Amino acid sequence: ISRTKVVDLLKRRDFGAMVNVKGWVRTRRGSKQVNFIALNDGSTINNVQIVVDLSNFDEEILKLITTGACISVNGELTESIGSGQAAEIQAREIEVLGACDNTYPLQKKGHTMEFLREIAHLRPRTNTFGAVFRIRHNMAIAIHKFFHERGFFYFHTPIITASDCEGAGQMFQVTTKNLYDLKKDENGSIIYDDDFFGKQASLTVSGQLEGELAATALGAIYTFGPTFRAENSNTPRHLAEFWMIEPEVAFNDIIDNMDLAEDFIKYCVRWALDNCYDDVKFLNDMFDKGLIERLQGVLKETFVRLPYTEGIKILEEAVAKGHKFEFPVYWGVDLASEHERFLVEEHFKRPVILTDYPKEIKAFYMKQNEDGKTVRAMDVLFPKIGEIIGGSEREADYDKLMTRIQELNIPMKDMWWYLDTRKFGSCPHSGFGLGFERLLLFVTGMTNIRDVIPFPRTPRNAEF
Ligand code: ATP
Ligand code: MG
Ligand code: MG
Ligand code: MG
């Protein structure tokens, strides 16, 4: 009999059929006569119940059916009364594919997230991380679907690059030091070759600049790939390696950009509710009773759109009324997540798109406003997280862009290719970057960004 996945098995109603299922034992309980095995194969949050009449099986086999063991079961599909599912399996034959002894770290339930992070290589086997990673997959599909349906092209920007898009000095440098193909001199001594690319190369912090080249050729593109930032501090919303989605669209102004961001997030949230309801419901019931309500809420709400200057006024008024923030708030400051969350959670009780930030706290490429002080930036702020999107209309005017580059002392020799977009047929265009893991924090209700990526990379953590 060929294998049926648990997700498909639980939908079947052809009771009496012989089936085969393979998976990992979650629990085993029962009496001296009958045992019930909860078996999971990762295809769904739900387990299939295997009913085992002990008198039909060898003691040797039964001994090996422990939590974590991998087994293959042939049996009869029957209607279930007690398992919480419509179907279960009456076991006829059981083969132990991989035994699991009592040093298995996941034998008991209810581990802390901190402990599970230490066994990141095994945590996908828990219900929680199974749910999170199935949702992560589904969100990736939703992202491609959203853009593809709207005629955007998926464009691959380089991971190794020489440009520091954000100018924030958070780049990891690429070197050939200590690799196996080291060059040696005539005496056999190693020559360290740091000059593979002929200039200092780094891991990308954003695909935006290259994305702009593409948008000014293909019209509408998006990138979706790994992004690297040497984040110094340990926060629950920063990783050293994360995935970013960056659409870039020719002829879009800042309003179009905000519309796109809002539509995009809502599409992804709707996708999660429509396609991963069991997993979302599990996380809702386990960790965050308000999750489903929050997700449904976002679909109904129109995001608030507000200039930074107005946002600062609201925050200053809150301080005047006695609200305590850890970090000071005044016009010109880059908002901390506590400020962003105050606007969203306390003041508006809806997602907020904050626009027109002071140019000093934003990157060089943003379109400058008439006031000479602000730029056409937009950050999308979400409950519990703060910023999930940063974007802007780009400066399309060659002279203005040049002036800004000079003011900030950005080495021109690094920017000539980028400036060519403004030199040859410049066009208005806009785009944004969404941190994939920040979106996942929202959709899964997890509270630490390390728990929505399989292998979190943070300071002093690159083992597995
Ligand atoms: P933050 O203020 O949280 O440090 P940022 O303003 O530095 O974020 P941007 O340069 O605007 O980030 O990048 C666009 C998006 O990428 C952010 O809105 C966020 O969703 C995501 N992002 C940025 N840095 C990280 C990180 N270290 N880990 C995970 N996601 C990140
Ligand atoms: Mg940052
Ligand atoms: Mg920011
Ligand atoms: Mg930002």
XYZ file of C-alpha atoms in Angstrom, residues 31-209:
179
model
C -4.548 0.309 28.921
C -3.011 -3.158 29.085
C -5.176 -4.239 26.152
C -5.381 -1.244 23.852
C -2.979 1.641 23.171
C -3.578 4.875 21.309
C -0.712 6.437 19.403
C -0.921 10.033 18.241
C 1.080 10.093 15.015
C 2.208 13.204 13.177
C 3.992 13.420 9.825
C 4.354 17.178 9.549
C 1.759 17.576 6.808
C -0.715 19.127 9.263
C -0.945 20.244 12.865
C -3.381 17.372 13.449
C -2.330 13.889 14.535
C -3.904 10.696 13.344
C -4.839 8.264 16.079
C -3.498 4.730 15.686
C -5.416 2.158 17.703
C -3.194 -0.764 18.723
C -4.625 -4.018 20.091
C -1.568 -5.048 22.106
C -2.308 -8.767 21.902
C -1.644 -8.659 18.136
C 1.928 -7.318 18.398
C 5.354 -8.469 19.585
C 6.615 -7.138 22.850
C 9.886 -6.236 21.052
C 8.145 -3.923 18.601
C 5.870 -2.367 21.206
C 8.870 -1.459 23.370
C 10.251 0.687 20.574
C 7.095 2.745 20.048
C 8.121 5.678 22.206
C 7.705 9.425 21.870
C 9.819 10.620 18.951
C 10.150 7.215 17.275
C 9.495 7.038 13.545
C 7.052 4.302 12.564
C 5.211 2.973 9.541
C 1.709 1.633 10.106
C -0.504 -0.489 7.886
C -4.085 -0.657 9.027
C -7.747 -0.151 8.432
C -9.201 3.319 8.171
C -12.105 3.507 10.609
C -14.507 6.091 11.875
C -13.259 7.633 15.108
C -15.319 8.465 18.162
C -12.715 9.522 20.671
C -9.786 11.049 18.776
C -11.233 14.431 17.913
C -10.863 13.538 14.228
C -13.388 11.812 11.979
C -10.996 9.024 10.993
C -8.461 6.837 12.771
C -6.457 3.702 11.972
C -6.787 0.221 13.453
C -3.211 -1.026 13.249
C -2.532 -4.370 11.534
C 1.257 -4.078 11.041
C 3.727 -1.691 12.609
C 7.318 -1.251 11.528
C 9.718 0.865 13.544
C 11.779 2.855 11.027
C 13.777 4.754 13.612
C 13.753 4.172 17.341
C 14.118 7.084 19.755
C 15.588 6.637 23.214
C 14.825 8.561 26.370
C 17.542 11.138 25.791
C 15.244 12.724 23.172
C 14.861 16.343 24.371
C 11.252 16.669 23.211
C 9.703 13.876 25.246
C 7.624 16.088 27.483
C 5.327 18.903 26.455
C 5.493 22.541 27.444
C 9.105 23.547 26.805
C 10.002 27.220 26.985
C 10.770 29.092 23.774
C 14.260 29.786 25.128
C 14.960 26.082 25.551
C 13.583 25.292 22.106
C 15.905 27.901 20.573
C 18.836 25.935 22.016
C 17.618 22.884 20.123
C 16.718 24.737 16.941
C 17.698 21.610 14.968
C 14.853 19.624 16.580
C 12.206 22.245 17.255
C 10.473 21.886 13.852
C 9.143 18.610 15.298
C 7.031 20.430 17.865
C 3.442 21.448 17.143
C 4.318 25.091 17.581
C 7.179 25.193 15.115
C 5.447 22.893 12.688
C 2.624 25.423 12.602
C 4.971 28.407 12.302
C 6.983 26.915 9.448
C 3.921 25.781 7.508
C 2.609 29.337 7.824
C 6.008 30.672 6.738
C 5.825 28.550 3.587
C 2.302 29.712 2.862
C 3.223 33.359 3.297
C 6.070 32.968 0.797
C 3.598 31.542 -1.721
C 1.132 34.357 -1.011
C 3.829 36.950 -1.666
C 4.695 35.528 -5.068
C 1.010 35.167 -5.944
C 0.199 38.734 -4.937
C 2.881 40.274 -7.112
C 2.525 37.861 -9.983
C -1.229 38.549 -10.191
C -0.444 42.258 -10.417
C 2.082 41.895 -13.209
C 5.234 42.417 -11.130
C 8.380 40.538 -12.121
C 10.412 38.628 -9.538
C 13.878 40.067 -9.923
C 17.010 38.671 -8.285
C 19.348 41.242 -6.832
C 22.840 40.234 -5.726
C 23.657 38.959 -2.269
C 27.292 39.982 -2.578
C 27.538 43.671 -3.317
C 29.792 46.678 -2.911
C 27.066 49.222 -2.147
C 25.806 50.067 1.331
C 22.266 50.962 0.431
C 21.185 52.152 3.864
C 24.481 53.797 4.743
C 24.044 52.494 8.262
C 27.380 50.666 8.442
C 25.761 47.334 9.302
C 27.361 45.324 6.502
C 29.068 41.958 6.886
C 32.243 41.922 4.843
C 33.051 39.142 2.438
C 36.583 37.812 2.580
C 38.342 34.745 1.235
C 40.483 34.419 4.344
C 40.755 30.908 5.805
C 39.110 29.215 2.872
C 40.584 26.089 1.301
C 41.792 27.624 -1.923
C 44.353 29.858 -0.288
C 47.198 31.033 -2.477
C 50.724 30.312 -1.393
C 53.956 32.095 -2.178
C 57.167 30.378 -3.373
C 58.085 29.478 0.244
C 54.713 27.817 0.785
C 53.417 30.584 3.022
C 49.796 31.511 2.642
C 48.938 34.760 0.867
C 45.747 36.108 2.337
C 43.693 37.345 -0.578
C 41.158 39.891 0.542
C 40.833 41.285 -2.890
C 38.808 38.678 -4.738
C 36.406 41.248 -6.164
C 38.968 43.995 -6.536
C 37.140 46.073 -3.956
C 35.565 45.596 -0.564
C 32.517 43.414 -1.014
C 29.811 42.823 1.550
C 26.585 40.923 2.074
C 23.596 42.927 0.967
C 21.579 44.981 3.474
C 18.857 45.654 0.887
C 18.272 44.938 -2.776
C 16.696 48.317 -3.314
C 19.285 50.156 -5.377
